[in-house]
């Protein structure tokens, strides 16, 4: 097997470099879209997490649809991890459907 730095497979090393840009954008994106996951911010009892996609697309126009999806799903997952008692209303991240436009 071809190995890269630190004994990791070279393919794994390349993937991490590819996703570095998203990692760098994550905290800023999370701060923008976290309120959409909050059950107190819903509209007529409905969560607003679908609006997170729009906010990420508008604020990070350089991202393609897959990258937007990855950021939103990661933020969704982090919200659930940080707020387990306040996230029962949200679908689990694996239930989120990919919509690439």
CSV table of N, CA and C in Angstrom, one decimal:
chain,number,residue,atom,x,y,z
A,1,UNK,N,0.8,-1.2,0.0
A,1,UNK,CA,0.0,0.0,0.0
A,1,UNK,C,0.9,1.2,0.0
A,2,UNK,N,0.5,2.2,-0.8
A,2,UNK,CA,1.3,3.5,-0.8
A,2,UNK,C,0.9,4.3,0.4
A,3,UNK,N,2.0,4.6,1.2
A,3,UNK,CA,1.7,5.4,2.4
A,3,UNK,C,2.3,6.8,2.3
A,4,UNK,N,1.5,7.7,2.9
A,4,UNK,CA,2.0,9.1,2.9
A,4,UNK,C,2.6,9.5,4.2
A,5,UNK,N,2.5,10.7,4.7
A,5,UNK,CA,3.0,11.2,5.9
A,5,UNK,C,2.4,10.4,7.1
A,6,UNK,N,3.1,10.2,8.2
A,6,UNK,CA,2.6,9.6,9.4
A,6,UNK,C,2.1,8.2,9.2
A,7,UNK,N,2.5,7.6,8.1
A,7,UNK,CA,2.1,6.2,7.9
A,7,UNK,C,0.6,6.1,7.4
A,8,UNK,N,0.0,7.2,7.2
A,8,UNK,CA,-1.4,7.1,6.7
A,8,UNK,C,-1.4,6.8,5.2
A,9,UNK,N,-2.4,6.1,4.7
A,9,UNK,CA,-2.5,5.8,3.3
A,9,UNK,C,-2.5,7.2,2.5
A,10,UNK,N,-1.8,7.2,1.4
A,10,UNK,CA,-1.6,8.4,0.6
A,10,UNK,C,-3.0,9.0,0.2
A,11,UNK,N,-3.9,8.1,-0.1
A,11,UNK,CA,-5.3,8.5,-0.5
A,11,UNK,C,-6.0,9.3,0.6
A,12,UNK,N,-5.8,8.8,1.9
A,12,UNK,CA,-6.4,9.5,3.0
A,12,UNK,C,-5.8,10.9,3.2
A,13,UNK,N,-4.5,11.0,3.0
A,13,UNK,CA,-3.8,12.2,3.1
A,13,UNK,C,-4.3,13.2,2.1
A,14,UNK,N,-4.5,12.8,0.9
A,14,UNK,CA,-5.1,13.7,-0.1
A,14,UNK,C,-6.5,14.2,0.2
A,15,UNK,N,-7.3,13.3,0.7
A,15,UNK,CA,-8.7,13.6,1.1
A,15,UNK,C,-8.7,14.7,2.1
A,16,UNK,N,-7.8,14.6,3.1
A,16,UNK,CA,-7.8,15.6,4.2
A,16,UNK,C,-7.4,17.0,3.6
A,17,UNK,N,-6.5,17.0,2.7
A,17,UNK,CA,-6.1,18.2,2.1
A,17,UNK,C,-7.2,18.8,1.3
A,18,UNK,N,-8.0,18.0,0.6
A,18,UNK,CA,-9.1,18.5,-0.1
A,18,UNK,C,-10.2,19.1,0.7
A,19,UNK,N,-10.4,18.6,1.9
A,19,UNK,CA,-11.4,19.1,2.8
A,19,UNK,C,-10.9,20.2,3.7
A,20,UNK,N,-9.7,20.5,3.7
A,20,UNK,CA,-9.1,21.5,4.5
A,20,UNK,C,-9.9,22.9,4.4
A,21,UNK,N,-10.2,23.2,3.2
A,21,UNK,CA,-10.9,24.5,2.9
A,21,UNK,C,-12.3,24.5,3.7
A,22,UNK,N,-13.0,23.3,3.7
A,22,UNK,CA,-14.2,23.3,4.4
A,22,UNK,C,-14.0,23.3,5.9
A,23,UNK,N,-13.0,22.7,6.4
A,23,UNK,CA,-12.6,22.8,7.8
A,23,UNK,C,-12.4,24.2,8.2
A,24,UNK,N,-11.7,25.0,7.4
A,24,UNK,CA,-11.4,26.4,7.7
A,24,UNK,C,-12.6,27.2,7.7
A,25,UNK,N,-13.6,26.9,6.9
A,25,UNK,CA,-14.9,27.7,6.8
A,25,UNK,C,-15.9,27.2,7.9
A,26,UNK,N,-15.7,26.1,8.5
A,26,UNK,CA,-16.7,25.5,9.3
A,26,UNK,C,-17.2,26.4,10.5
A,27,UNK,N,-16.3,26.9,11.3
A,27,UNK,CA,-16.7,27.7,12.5
A,27,UNK,C,-17.6,28.9,12.1
A,28,UNK,N,-17.1,29.6,11.0
A,28,UNK,CA,-17.9,30.7,10.6
A,28,UNK,C,-19.3,30.3,10.0
A,29,UNK,N,-19.3,29.3,9.3
A,29,UNK,CA,-20.6,28.8,8.7
A,29,UNK,C,-21.5,28.3,9.9
A,30,UNK,N,-20.9,27.6,10.8
A,30,UNK,CA,-21.7,27.1,12.0
A,30,UNK,C,-22.3,28.3,12.8
A,31,UNK,N,-21.6,29.3,13.0
A,31,UNK,CA,-22.1,30.5,13.7
A,31,UNK,C,-23.3,31.1,13.0
A,32,UNK,N,-23.2,31.1,11.6
A,32,UNK,CA,-24.3,31.7,10.9
A,32,UNK,C,-25.6,30.8,10.9
A,33,UNK,N,-25.4,29.5,10.9
A,33,UNK,CA,-26.6,28.6,10.7
A,33,UNK,C,-27.0,27.9,11.9
A,34,UNK,N,-26.3,28.0,13.0
A,34,UNK,CA,-26.7,27.4,14.3
A,34,UNK,C,-28.1,27.7,14.7
A,35,UNK,N,-28.6,29.0,14.6
A,35,UNK,CA,-29.9,29.4,15.0
A,35,UNK,C,-31.0,28.6,14.2
A,36,UNK,N,-30.7,28.1,13.0
A,36,UNK,CA,-31.7,27.4,12.3
A,36,UNK,C,-32.0,26.0,12.8
A,37,UNK,N,-31.1,25.5,13.6
A,37,UNK,CA,-31.3,24.2,14.2
A,37,UNK,C,-32.0,24.3,15.6
A,38,UNK,N,-32.0,25.5,16.1
A,38,UNK,CA,-32.6,25.7,17.5
A,38,UNK,C,-34.1,25.6,17.4
A,39,UNK,N,-34.7,24.7,18.3
A,39,UNK,CA,-36.2,24.5,18.3
A,39,UNK,C,-36.9,25.8,18.7
A,40,UNK,N,-36.3,26.7,19.4
A,40,UNK,CA,-37.0,28.0,19.8
A,40,UNK,C,-37.1,28.9,18.6
A,41,UNK,N,-36.3,28.7,17.5
A,41,UNK,CA,-36.3,29.6,16.4
A,41,UNK,C,-37.2,29.1,15.2
A,42,UNK,N,-38.0,28.0,15.4
A,42,UNK,CA,-38.8,27.5,14.4
A,42,UNK,C,-40.0,28.4,14.1
A,43,UNK,N,-40.7,28.0,13.0
A,43,UNK,CA,-41.8,28.8,12.6
A,43,UNK,C,-43.0,27.8,12.7
A,44,UNK,N,-44.0,28.2,13.5
A,44,UNK,CA,-45.2,27.4,13.8
A,44,UNK,C,-44.8,25.9,14.2
A,45,UNK,N,-43.8,25.8,15.0
A,45,UNK,CA,-43.4,24.5,15.4
A,45,UNK,C,-42.5,23.7,14.4
A,46,UNK,N,-42.2,24.3,13.3
A,46,UNK,CA,-41.4,23.6,12.3
A,46,UNK,C,-40.0,24.1,12.3
A,47,UNK,N,-39.0,23.2,12.3
A,47,UNK,CA,-37.6,23.7,12.3
A,47,UNK,C,-37.3,24.3,11.0
A,48,UNK,N,-36.2,25.2,11.0
A,48,UNK,CA,-35.8,25.9,9.9
A,48,UNK,C,-34.5,25.5,9.3
A,49,UNK,N,-34.1,24.3,9.6
A,49,UNK,CA,-32.7,23.9,9.1
A,49,UNK,C,-32.6,23.9,7.6
A,50,UNK,N,-33.7,23.8,6.9
A,50,UNK,CA,-33.5,23.9,5.4
A,50,UNK,C,-33.0,25.3,4.9
A,51,UNK,N,-33.2,26.3,5.7
A,51,UNK,CA,-32.7,27.6,5.4
A,51,UNK,C,-31.2,27.7,5.5
A,52,UNK,N,-30.6,26.8,6.3
A,52,UNK,CA,-29.2,26.8,6.4
A,52,UNK,C,-28.5,26.6,5.1
A,53,UNK,N,-29.0,25.8,4.2
A,53,UNK,CA,-28.4,25.7,2.9
A,53,UNK,C,-28.4,27.0,2.1
A,54,UNK,N,-29.4,27.8,2.2
A,54,UNK,CA,-29.5,29.0,1.5
A,54,UNK,C,-28.4,30.0,2.1
A,55,UNK,N,-28.3,30.1,3.4
A,55,UNK,CA,-27.4,31.0,4.0
A,55,UNK,C,-25.9,30.6,3.6
A,56,UNK,N,-25.6,29.3,3.7
A,56,UNK,CA,-24.3,28.9,3.3
A,56,UNK,C,-24.0,29.2,1.8
A,57,UNK,N,-25.0,28.9,0.9
A,57,UNK,CA,-24.7,29.2,-0.5
A,57,UNK,C,-24.5,30.7,-0.7
A,58,UNK,N,-25.3,31.6,0.0
A,58,UNK,CA,-25.2,33.0,-0.2
A,58,UNK,C,-23.9,33.6,0.4
A,59,UNK,N,-23.4,33.0,1.5
A,59,UNK,CA,-22.2,33.5,2.1
A,59,UNK,C,-20.9,32.9,1.6
A,60,UNK,N,-21.0,31.8,1.0
A,60,UNK,CA,-19.8,31.1,0.4
A,60,UNK,C,-20.1,30.7,-1.0
A,61,UNK,N,-20.3,31.7,-1.9
A,61,UNK,CA,-20.6,31.4,-3.3
A,61,UNK,C,-19.6,30.6,-4.0
A,62,UNK,N,-18.4,30.5,-3.5
A,62,UNK,CA,-17.3,29.7,-4.2
A,62,UNK,C,-17.5,28.2,-4.0
A,63,UNK,N,-18.4,27.8,-3.0
A,63,UNK,CA,-18.6,26.4,-2.8
A,63,UNK,C,-19.6,25.8,-3.8
A,64,UNK,N,-19.3,24.5,-4.1
A,64,UNK,CA,-20.3,23.9,-5.0
A,64,UNK,C,-21.4,23.2,-4.1
A,65,UNK,N,-22.4,22.7,-4.7
A,65,UNK,CA,-23.5,22.1,-4.0
A,65,UNK,C,-23.1,21.0,-3.0
A,66,UNK,N,-22.2,20.2,-3.4
A,66,UNK,CA,-21.8,19.1,-2.5
A,66,UNK,C,-21.1,19.7,-1.3
A,67,UNK,N,-20.2,20.7,-1.5
A,67,UNK,CA,-19.5,21.3,-0.3
A,67,UNK,C,-20.5,22.0,0.6
A,68,UNK,N,-21.5,22.6,0.1
A,68,UNK,CA,-22.6,23.3,0.9
A,68,UNK,C,-23.2,22.2,1.7
A,69,UNK,N,-23.6,21.1,1.1
A,69,UNK,CA,-24.3,20.0,1.8
A,69,UNK,C,-23.4,19.5,2.9
A,70,UNK,N,-22.1,19.3,2.6
A,70,UNK,CA,-21.2,18.7,3.6
A,70,UNK,C,-21.1,19.7,4.8
A,71,UNK,N,-21.0,21.0,4.6
A,71,UNK,CA,-21.0,21.9,5.7
A,71,UNK,C,-22.2,21.9,6.5
A,72,UNK,N,-23.4,21.9,5.9
A,72,UNK,CA,-24.7,21.9,6.6
A,72,UNK,C,-24.8,20.6,7.4
A,73,UNK,N,-24.5,19.5,6.8
A,73,UNK,CA,-24.6,18.2,7.5
A,73,UNK,C,-23.7,18.2,8.7
A,74,UNK,N,-22.5,18.7,8.5
A,74,UNK,CA,-21.5,18.7,9.6
A,74,UNK,C,-22.0,19.7,10.8
A,75,UNK,N,-22.6,20.8,10.4
A,75,UNK,CA,-23.1,21.7,11.4
A,75,UNK,C,-24.3,21.1,12.1
A,76,UNK,N,-25.1,20.4,11.4
A,76,UNK,CA,-26.3,19.7,11.9
A,76,UNK,C,-25.8,18.7,13.0
A,77,UNK,N,-24.8,17.9,12.6
A,77,UNK,CA,-24.2,16.9,13.5
A,77,UNK,C,-23.6,17.5,14.8
A,78,UNK,N,-22.9,18.6,14.6
A,78,UNK,CA,-22.3,19.3,15.7
A,78,UNK,C,-23.4,19.9,16.6
A,79,UNK,N,-24.4,20.5,16.1
A,79,UNK,CA,-25.5,21.0,16.9
A,79,UNK,C,-26.1,19.9,17.8
A,80,UNK,N,-26.4,18.7,17.2
A,80,UNK,CA,-26.9,17.6,17.9
A,80,UNK,C,-26.0,17.1,19.0
A,81,UNK,N,-24.7,17.1,18.7
A,81,UNK,CA,-23.7,16.7,19.7
A,81,UNK,C,-23.6,17.6,20.9
A,82,UNK,N,-23.7,18.9,20.6
A,82,UNK,CA,-23.5,20.0,21.6
A,82,UNK,C,-24.8,20.2,22.4
A,83,UNK,N,-26.0,19.8,21.8
A,83,UNK,CA,-27.3,20.1,22.3
A,83,UNK,C,-28.2,18.9,22.3
A,84,UNK,N,-27.8,17.8,22.9
A,84,UNK,CA,-28.6,16.6,22.8
A,84,UNK,C,-30.0,16.7,23.3
A,85,UNK,N,-30.2,17.5,24.4
A,85,UNK,CA,-31.5,17.7,25.0
A,85,UNK,C,-32.4,18.6,24.2
A,86,UNK,N,-31.8,19.3,23.2
A,86,UNK,CA,-32.6,20.3,22.4
A,86,UNK,C,-32.6,20.0,20.9
A,87,UNK,N,-32.3,18.7,20.6
A,87,UNK,CA,-32.2,18.4,19.1
A,87,UNK,C,-33.1,17.2,18.7
A,88,UNK,N,-34.0,16.8,19.6
A,88,UNK,CA,-34.9,15.7,19.2
A,88,UNK,C,-35.8,16.0,18.1
A,89,UNK,N,-36.1,17.3,17.8
A,89,UNK,CA,-36.9,17.7,16.7
A,89,UNK,C,-36.3,17.5,15.3
A,90,UNK,N,-34.9,17.4,15.3
A,90,UNK,CA,-34.2,17.4,14.1
A,90,UNK,C,-34.1,16.0,13.5
A,91,UNK,N,-34.1,15.8,12.2
A,91,UNK,CA,-33.8,14.5,11.7
A,91,UNK,C,-32.4,14.2,11.9
A,92,UNK,N,-32.0,12.9,12.0
A,92,UNK,CA,-30.6,12.6,12.2
A,92,UNK,C,-29.9,12.9,10.9
A,93,UNK,N,-28.6,13.3,11.0
A,93,UNK,CA,-27.8,13.7,9.8
A,93,UNK,C,-27.9,12.7,8.7
A,94,UNK,N,-27.9,11.4,9.0
A,94,UNK,CA,-27.9,10.4,7.9
A,94,UNK,C,-29.3,10.4,7.2
A,95,UNK,N,-30.3,11.0,7.7
A,95,UNK,CA,-31.6,11.1,7.1
A,95,UNK,C,-31.7,12.3,6.1
A,96,UNK,N,-30.7,13.2,6.2
A,96,UNK,CA,-30.8,14.4,5.3
A,96,UNK,C,-30.5,14.0,3.9
A,97,UNK,N,-31.4,14.5,3.1
A,97,UNK,CA,-31.3,14.2,1.7
A,97,UNK,C,-30.4,15.1,0.9
A,98,UNK,N,-29.6,14.6,0.0
A,98,UNK,CA,-28.8,15.4,-0.8
A,98,UNK,C,-29.6,16.1,-1.9
A,99,UNK,N,-29.5,17.4,-2.0
A,99,UNK,CA,-30.1,18.1,-3.0
A,99,UNK,C,-29.1,19.0,-3.6
A,100,UNK,N,-28.6,18.6,-4.8
A,100,UNK,CA,-27.5,19.4,-5.4
A,100,UNK,C,-28.1,20.2,-6.6
A,101,UNK,N,-28.0,21.5,-6.5
A,101,UNK,CA,-28.5,22.4,-7.5
A,101,UNK,C,-27.4,23.1,-8.1
